[in-house]
Coordinates of C-alpha atoms and ligand atoms in Angstrom, one line a residue:
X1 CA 7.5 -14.1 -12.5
X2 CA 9.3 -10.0 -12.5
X3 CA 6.8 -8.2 -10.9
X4 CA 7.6 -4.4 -10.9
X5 CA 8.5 -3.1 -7.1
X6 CA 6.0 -1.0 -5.3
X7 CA 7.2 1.6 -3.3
X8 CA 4.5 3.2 -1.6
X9 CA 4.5 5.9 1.4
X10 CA 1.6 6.2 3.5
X11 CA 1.4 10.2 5.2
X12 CA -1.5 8.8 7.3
X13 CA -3.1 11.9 9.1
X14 CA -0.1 14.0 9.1
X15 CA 1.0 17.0 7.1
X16 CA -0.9 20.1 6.0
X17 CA -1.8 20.8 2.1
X18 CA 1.5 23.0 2.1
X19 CA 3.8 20.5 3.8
X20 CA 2.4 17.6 1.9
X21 CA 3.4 19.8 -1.5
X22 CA 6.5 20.0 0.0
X23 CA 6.7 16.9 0.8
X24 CA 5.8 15.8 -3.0
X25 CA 8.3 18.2 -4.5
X26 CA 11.4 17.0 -2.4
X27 CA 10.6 13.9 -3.5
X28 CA 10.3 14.4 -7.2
X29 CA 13.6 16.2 -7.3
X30 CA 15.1 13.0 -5.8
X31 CA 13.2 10.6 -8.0
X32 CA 16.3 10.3 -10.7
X33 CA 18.3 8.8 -8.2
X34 CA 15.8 5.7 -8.3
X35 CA 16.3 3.1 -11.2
X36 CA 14.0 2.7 -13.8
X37 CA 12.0 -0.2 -13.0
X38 CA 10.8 0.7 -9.3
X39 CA 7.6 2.0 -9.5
X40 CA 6.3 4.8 -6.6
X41 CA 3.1 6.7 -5.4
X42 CA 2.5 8.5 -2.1
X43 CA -0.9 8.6 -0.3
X44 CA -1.3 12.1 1.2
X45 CA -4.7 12.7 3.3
X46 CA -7.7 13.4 1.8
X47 CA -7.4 17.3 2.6
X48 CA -3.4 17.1 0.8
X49 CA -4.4 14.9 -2.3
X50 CA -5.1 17.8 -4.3
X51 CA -2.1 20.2 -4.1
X52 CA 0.1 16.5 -3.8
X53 CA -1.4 15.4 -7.1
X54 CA -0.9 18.8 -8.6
X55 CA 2.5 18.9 -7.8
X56 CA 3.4 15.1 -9.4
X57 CA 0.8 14.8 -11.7
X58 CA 3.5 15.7 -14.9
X59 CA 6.0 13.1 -13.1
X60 CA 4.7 9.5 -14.6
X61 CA 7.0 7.5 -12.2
X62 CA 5.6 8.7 -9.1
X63 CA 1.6 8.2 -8.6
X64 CA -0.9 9.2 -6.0
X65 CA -3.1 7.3 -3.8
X66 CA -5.7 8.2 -1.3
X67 CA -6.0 6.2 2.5
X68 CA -9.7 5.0 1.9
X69 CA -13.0 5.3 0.4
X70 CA -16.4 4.4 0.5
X71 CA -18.0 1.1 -0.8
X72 CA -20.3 3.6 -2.4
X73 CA -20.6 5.4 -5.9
X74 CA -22.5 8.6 -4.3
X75 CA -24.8 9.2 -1.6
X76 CA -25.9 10.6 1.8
X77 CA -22.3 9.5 3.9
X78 CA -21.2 12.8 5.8
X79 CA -17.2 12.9 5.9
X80 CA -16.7 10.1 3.2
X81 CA -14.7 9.7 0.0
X82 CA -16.2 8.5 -3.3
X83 CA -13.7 6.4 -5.3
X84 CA -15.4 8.6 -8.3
X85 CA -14.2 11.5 -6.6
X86 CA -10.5 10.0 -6.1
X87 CA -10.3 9.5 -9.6
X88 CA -11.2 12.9 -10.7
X89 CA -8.4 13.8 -8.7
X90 CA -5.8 11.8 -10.5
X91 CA -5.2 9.0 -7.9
X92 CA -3.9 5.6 -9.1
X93 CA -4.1 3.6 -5.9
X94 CA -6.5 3.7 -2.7
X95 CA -5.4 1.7 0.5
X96 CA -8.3 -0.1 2.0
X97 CA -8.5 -2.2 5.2
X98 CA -5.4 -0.5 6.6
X99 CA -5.5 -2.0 10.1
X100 CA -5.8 1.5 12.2
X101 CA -9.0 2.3 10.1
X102 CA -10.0 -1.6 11.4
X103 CA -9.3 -1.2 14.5
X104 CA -10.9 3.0 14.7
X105 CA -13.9 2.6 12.5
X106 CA -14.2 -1.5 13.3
X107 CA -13.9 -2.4 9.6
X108 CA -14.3 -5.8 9.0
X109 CA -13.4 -7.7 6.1
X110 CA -16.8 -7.8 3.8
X111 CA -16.4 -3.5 4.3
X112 CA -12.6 -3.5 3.2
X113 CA -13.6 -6.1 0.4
X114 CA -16.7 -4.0 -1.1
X115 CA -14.3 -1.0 -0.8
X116 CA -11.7 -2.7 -3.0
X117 CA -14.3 -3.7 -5.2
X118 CA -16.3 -0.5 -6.1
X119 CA -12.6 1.0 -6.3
X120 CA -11.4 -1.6 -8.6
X121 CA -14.8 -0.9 -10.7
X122 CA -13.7 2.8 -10.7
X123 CA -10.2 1.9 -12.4
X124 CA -8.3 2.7 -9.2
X125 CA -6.1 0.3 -8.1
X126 CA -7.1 -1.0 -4.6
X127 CA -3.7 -2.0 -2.0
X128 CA -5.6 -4.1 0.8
X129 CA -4.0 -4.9 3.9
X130 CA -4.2 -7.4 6.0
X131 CA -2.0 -8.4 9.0
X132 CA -2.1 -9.9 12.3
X133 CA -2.0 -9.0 16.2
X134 CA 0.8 -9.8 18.2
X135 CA -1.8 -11.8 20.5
X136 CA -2.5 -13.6 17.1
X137 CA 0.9 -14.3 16.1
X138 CA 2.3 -15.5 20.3
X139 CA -1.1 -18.1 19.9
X140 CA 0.4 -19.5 16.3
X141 CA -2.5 -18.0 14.3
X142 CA -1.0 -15.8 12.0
X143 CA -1.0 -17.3 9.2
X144 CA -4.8 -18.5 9.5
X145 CA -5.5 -15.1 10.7
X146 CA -4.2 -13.3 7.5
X147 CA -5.6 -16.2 4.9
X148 CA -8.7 -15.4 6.3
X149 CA -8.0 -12.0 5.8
X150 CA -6.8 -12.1 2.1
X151 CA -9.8 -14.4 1.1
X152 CA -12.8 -12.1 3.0
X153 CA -11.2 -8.8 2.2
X154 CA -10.5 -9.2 -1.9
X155 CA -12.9 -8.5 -4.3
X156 CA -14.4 -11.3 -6.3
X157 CA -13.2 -12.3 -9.6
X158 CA -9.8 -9.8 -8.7
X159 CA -7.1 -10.4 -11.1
X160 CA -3.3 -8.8 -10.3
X161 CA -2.4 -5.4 -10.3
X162 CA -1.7 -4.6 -14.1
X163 CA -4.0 -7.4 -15.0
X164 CA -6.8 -5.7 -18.2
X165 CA -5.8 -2.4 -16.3
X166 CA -7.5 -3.2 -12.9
X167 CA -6.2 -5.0 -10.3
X168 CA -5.1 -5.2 -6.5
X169 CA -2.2 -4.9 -4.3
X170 CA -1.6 -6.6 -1.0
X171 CA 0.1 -5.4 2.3
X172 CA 1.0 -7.8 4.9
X173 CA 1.6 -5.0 7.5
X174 CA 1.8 -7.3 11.1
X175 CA -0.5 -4.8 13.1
X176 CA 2.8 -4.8 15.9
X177 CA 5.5 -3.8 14.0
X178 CA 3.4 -0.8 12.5
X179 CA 4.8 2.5 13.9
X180 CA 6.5 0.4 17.0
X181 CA 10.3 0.6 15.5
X182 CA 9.6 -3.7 15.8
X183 CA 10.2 -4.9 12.4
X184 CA 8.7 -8.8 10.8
X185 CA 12.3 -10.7 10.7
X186 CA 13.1 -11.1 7.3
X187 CA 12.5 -15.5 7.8
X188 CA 9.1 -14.5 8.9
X189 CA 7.9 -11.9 6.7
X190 CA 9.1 -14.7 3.4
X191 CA 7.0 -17.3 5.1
X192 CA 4.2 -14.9 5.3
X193 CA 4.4 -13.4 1.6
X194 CA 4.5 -17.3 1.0
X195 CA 1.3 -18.4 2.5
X196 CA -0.3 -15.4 1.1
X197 CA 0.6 -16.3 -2.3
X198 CA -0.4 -19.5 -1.7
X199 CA -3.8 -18.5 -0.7
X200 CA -4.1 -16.5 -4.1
X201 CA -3.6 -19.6 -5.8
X202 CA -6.5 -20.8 -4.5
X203 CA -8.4 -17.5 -5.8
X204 CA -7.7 -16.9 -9.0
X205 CA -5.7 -17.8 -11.8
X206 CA -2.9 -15.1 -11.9
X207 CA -1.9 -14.7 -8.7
X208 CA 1.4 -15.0 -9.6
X209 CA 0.8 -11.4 -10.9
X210 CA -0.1 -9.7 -7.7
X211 CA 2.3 -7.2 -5.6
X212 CA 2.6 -8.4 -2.2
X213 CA 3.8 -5.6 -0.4
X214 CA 5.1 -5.7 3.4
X215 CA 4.6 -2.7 5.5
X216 CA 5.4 -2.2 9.6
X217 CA 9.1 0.1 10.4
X218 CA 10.6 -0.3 7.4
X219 CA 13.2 1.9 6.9
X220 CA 16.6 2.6 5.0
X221 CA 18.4 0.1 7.1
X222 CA 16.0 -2.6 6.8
X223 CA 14.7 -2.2 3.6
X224 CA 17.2 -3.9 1.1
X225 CA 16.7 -7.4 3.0
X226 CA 13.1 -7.2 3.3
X227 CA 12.6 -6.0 -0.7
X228 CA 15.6 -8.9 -1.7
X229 CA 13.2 -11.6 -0.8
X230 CA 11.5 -13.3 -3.3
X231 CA 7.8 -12.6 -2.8
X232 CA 7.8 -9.1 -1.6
X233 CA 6.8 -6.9 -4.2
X234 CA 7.4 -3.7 -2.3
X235 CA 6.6 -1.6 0.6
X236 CA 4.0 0.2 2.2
X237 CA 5.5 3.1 4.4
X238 CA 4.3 5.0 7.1
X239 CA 7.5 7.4 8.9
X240 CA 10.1 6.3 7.0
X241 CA 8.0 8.1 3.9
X242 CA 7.5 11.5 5.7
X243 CA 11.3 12.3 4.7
X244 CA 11.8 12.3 1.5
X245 CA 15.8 11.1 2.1
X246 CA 14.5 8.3 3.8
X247 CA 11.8 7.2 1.5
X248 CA 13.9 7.7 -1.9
X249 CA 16.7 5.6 0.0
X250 CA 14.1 2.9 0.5
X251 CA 13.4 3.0 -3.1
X252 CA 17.0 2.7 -3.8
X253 CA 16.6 -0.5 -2.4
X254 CA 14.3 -2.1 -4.1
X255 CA 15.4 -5.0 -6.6
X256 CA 14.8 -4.1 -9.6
X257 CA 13.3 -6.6 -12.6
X258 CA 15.1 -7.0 -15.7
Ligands
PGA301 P1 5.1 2.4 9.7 O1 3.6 2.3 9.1 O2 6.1 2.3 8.5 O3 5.2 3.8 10.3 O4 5.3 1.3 10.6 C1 3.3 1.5 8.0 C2 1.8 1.5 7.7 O5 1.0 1.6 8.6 O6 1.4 1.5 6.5

């Protein structure tokens, strides 16, 4: 099954409005040098979403995303994000279940999972991540950990990304290679994407369909043999995709379908 790459950058809480324009810019100018056939977006703070989707809203291969929203439509929630809101913006993606905002705001999986559903409802296209400790993985639990994970954090009835327009995206971002420089060997991270597949089998009928992206350090040197492997559909990147040299090489990378 040719699923189209996902190269996704995630700016977390860094950058300004004017640096995250910037930001955007540099990277549209680069975005010839990546083939046709790897699809990007960028997810810029909530305060830099609307001078980033400004700035790349005329460019159809690069699309924008937001870092989370609330499993409301509206309402009294001081300092939240409506996914209606998101989408009056532009975005295409919202991350959800991103393990800092699990481990700050103690989200647990039936939050990130009514998150990814009211944004799936709203036609954005939810990337929910899921990923283990390194206590988790030294006890041999990593795998049960993140099944767990994947079925209590998906919306019901979720069919892949591209799937009648609405679907969802999956990071497997090990919550100890994240910003630590420590990257998931390449023999681990394909038994991961593995399992996880596996356990989408189990949910629904396409799951064959659904980008599983890994995200934790990558960067231009590791990039190529992570996105090579078979069931890694992309990347979700923190540092590496505050550059825009770095983040267009790890495009570069990608393998392409077709
Ligand atoms: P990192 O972050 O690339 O800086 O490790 C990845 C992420 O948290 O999405």
């Amino acid at each position: 099954m040719a699923r189209t790459p996902l190269i996704c950058g995630n700016w977390k809480m860094n950058l300004g409005p004017h640096a995250a324009r910037d930001l955007a810019r540099a990277i549209v100018h680069g975005l010839p040098e990546v083939p046709f056939g790897v699809a990007m977006a960028v997810c810029p703070s909530t305060p830099c979403l609307q001078a980033v989707l400004d700035e790349i809203r005329v460019f159809d291969r690069l699309e924008g995303g937001a870092q989370d929203c609330h499993a409301a439509l509206s309402g009294a929630h001081t300092g939240d994000t409506s996914v209606e809101a998101l989408r009056e913006l532009g975005c295409a993606y919202v991350i959800v279940g991103h393990s800092e905002r699990r481990a700050d705001h103690a989200e647990s999986d039936a939050t990130v999972k009514a998150k990814a559903a009211t944004a799936q409802a709203a036609g954005l296209t939810p990337i929910v991540c899921v990923g283990e400790t390194l206590a988790q993985r030294e006890a041999g639990e990593a795998e049960a950990v993140v099944a767990a994970q994947v079925k209590g954090s998906l919306p019901d009835g979720v069919a892949g990304d591209g799937v009648e327009g609405h679907g969802v995206v999956v990071a497997y971002e090990p919550v100890w290679a994240i910003g630590t420089g420590k990257v998931a060997s390449p023999a681990d991270v394909d038994a991961m994407h593995r399992a996880i597949r596996a356990t989408l089998a189990g949910m629904m009928a396409d799951a064959d369909k659904v980008r599983l992206l890994y995200g934790g350090s990558v960067k231009p040197e590791n990039a190529a043999e992570l996105l090579a492997l078979d069931d890694v559909d992309g990347a979700l990147v923190g540092g590496a995709s505050l550059k825009a040299d770095s983040f267009l090489a790890i495009a570069k990378a990608a393998k392409t379908t077709g």
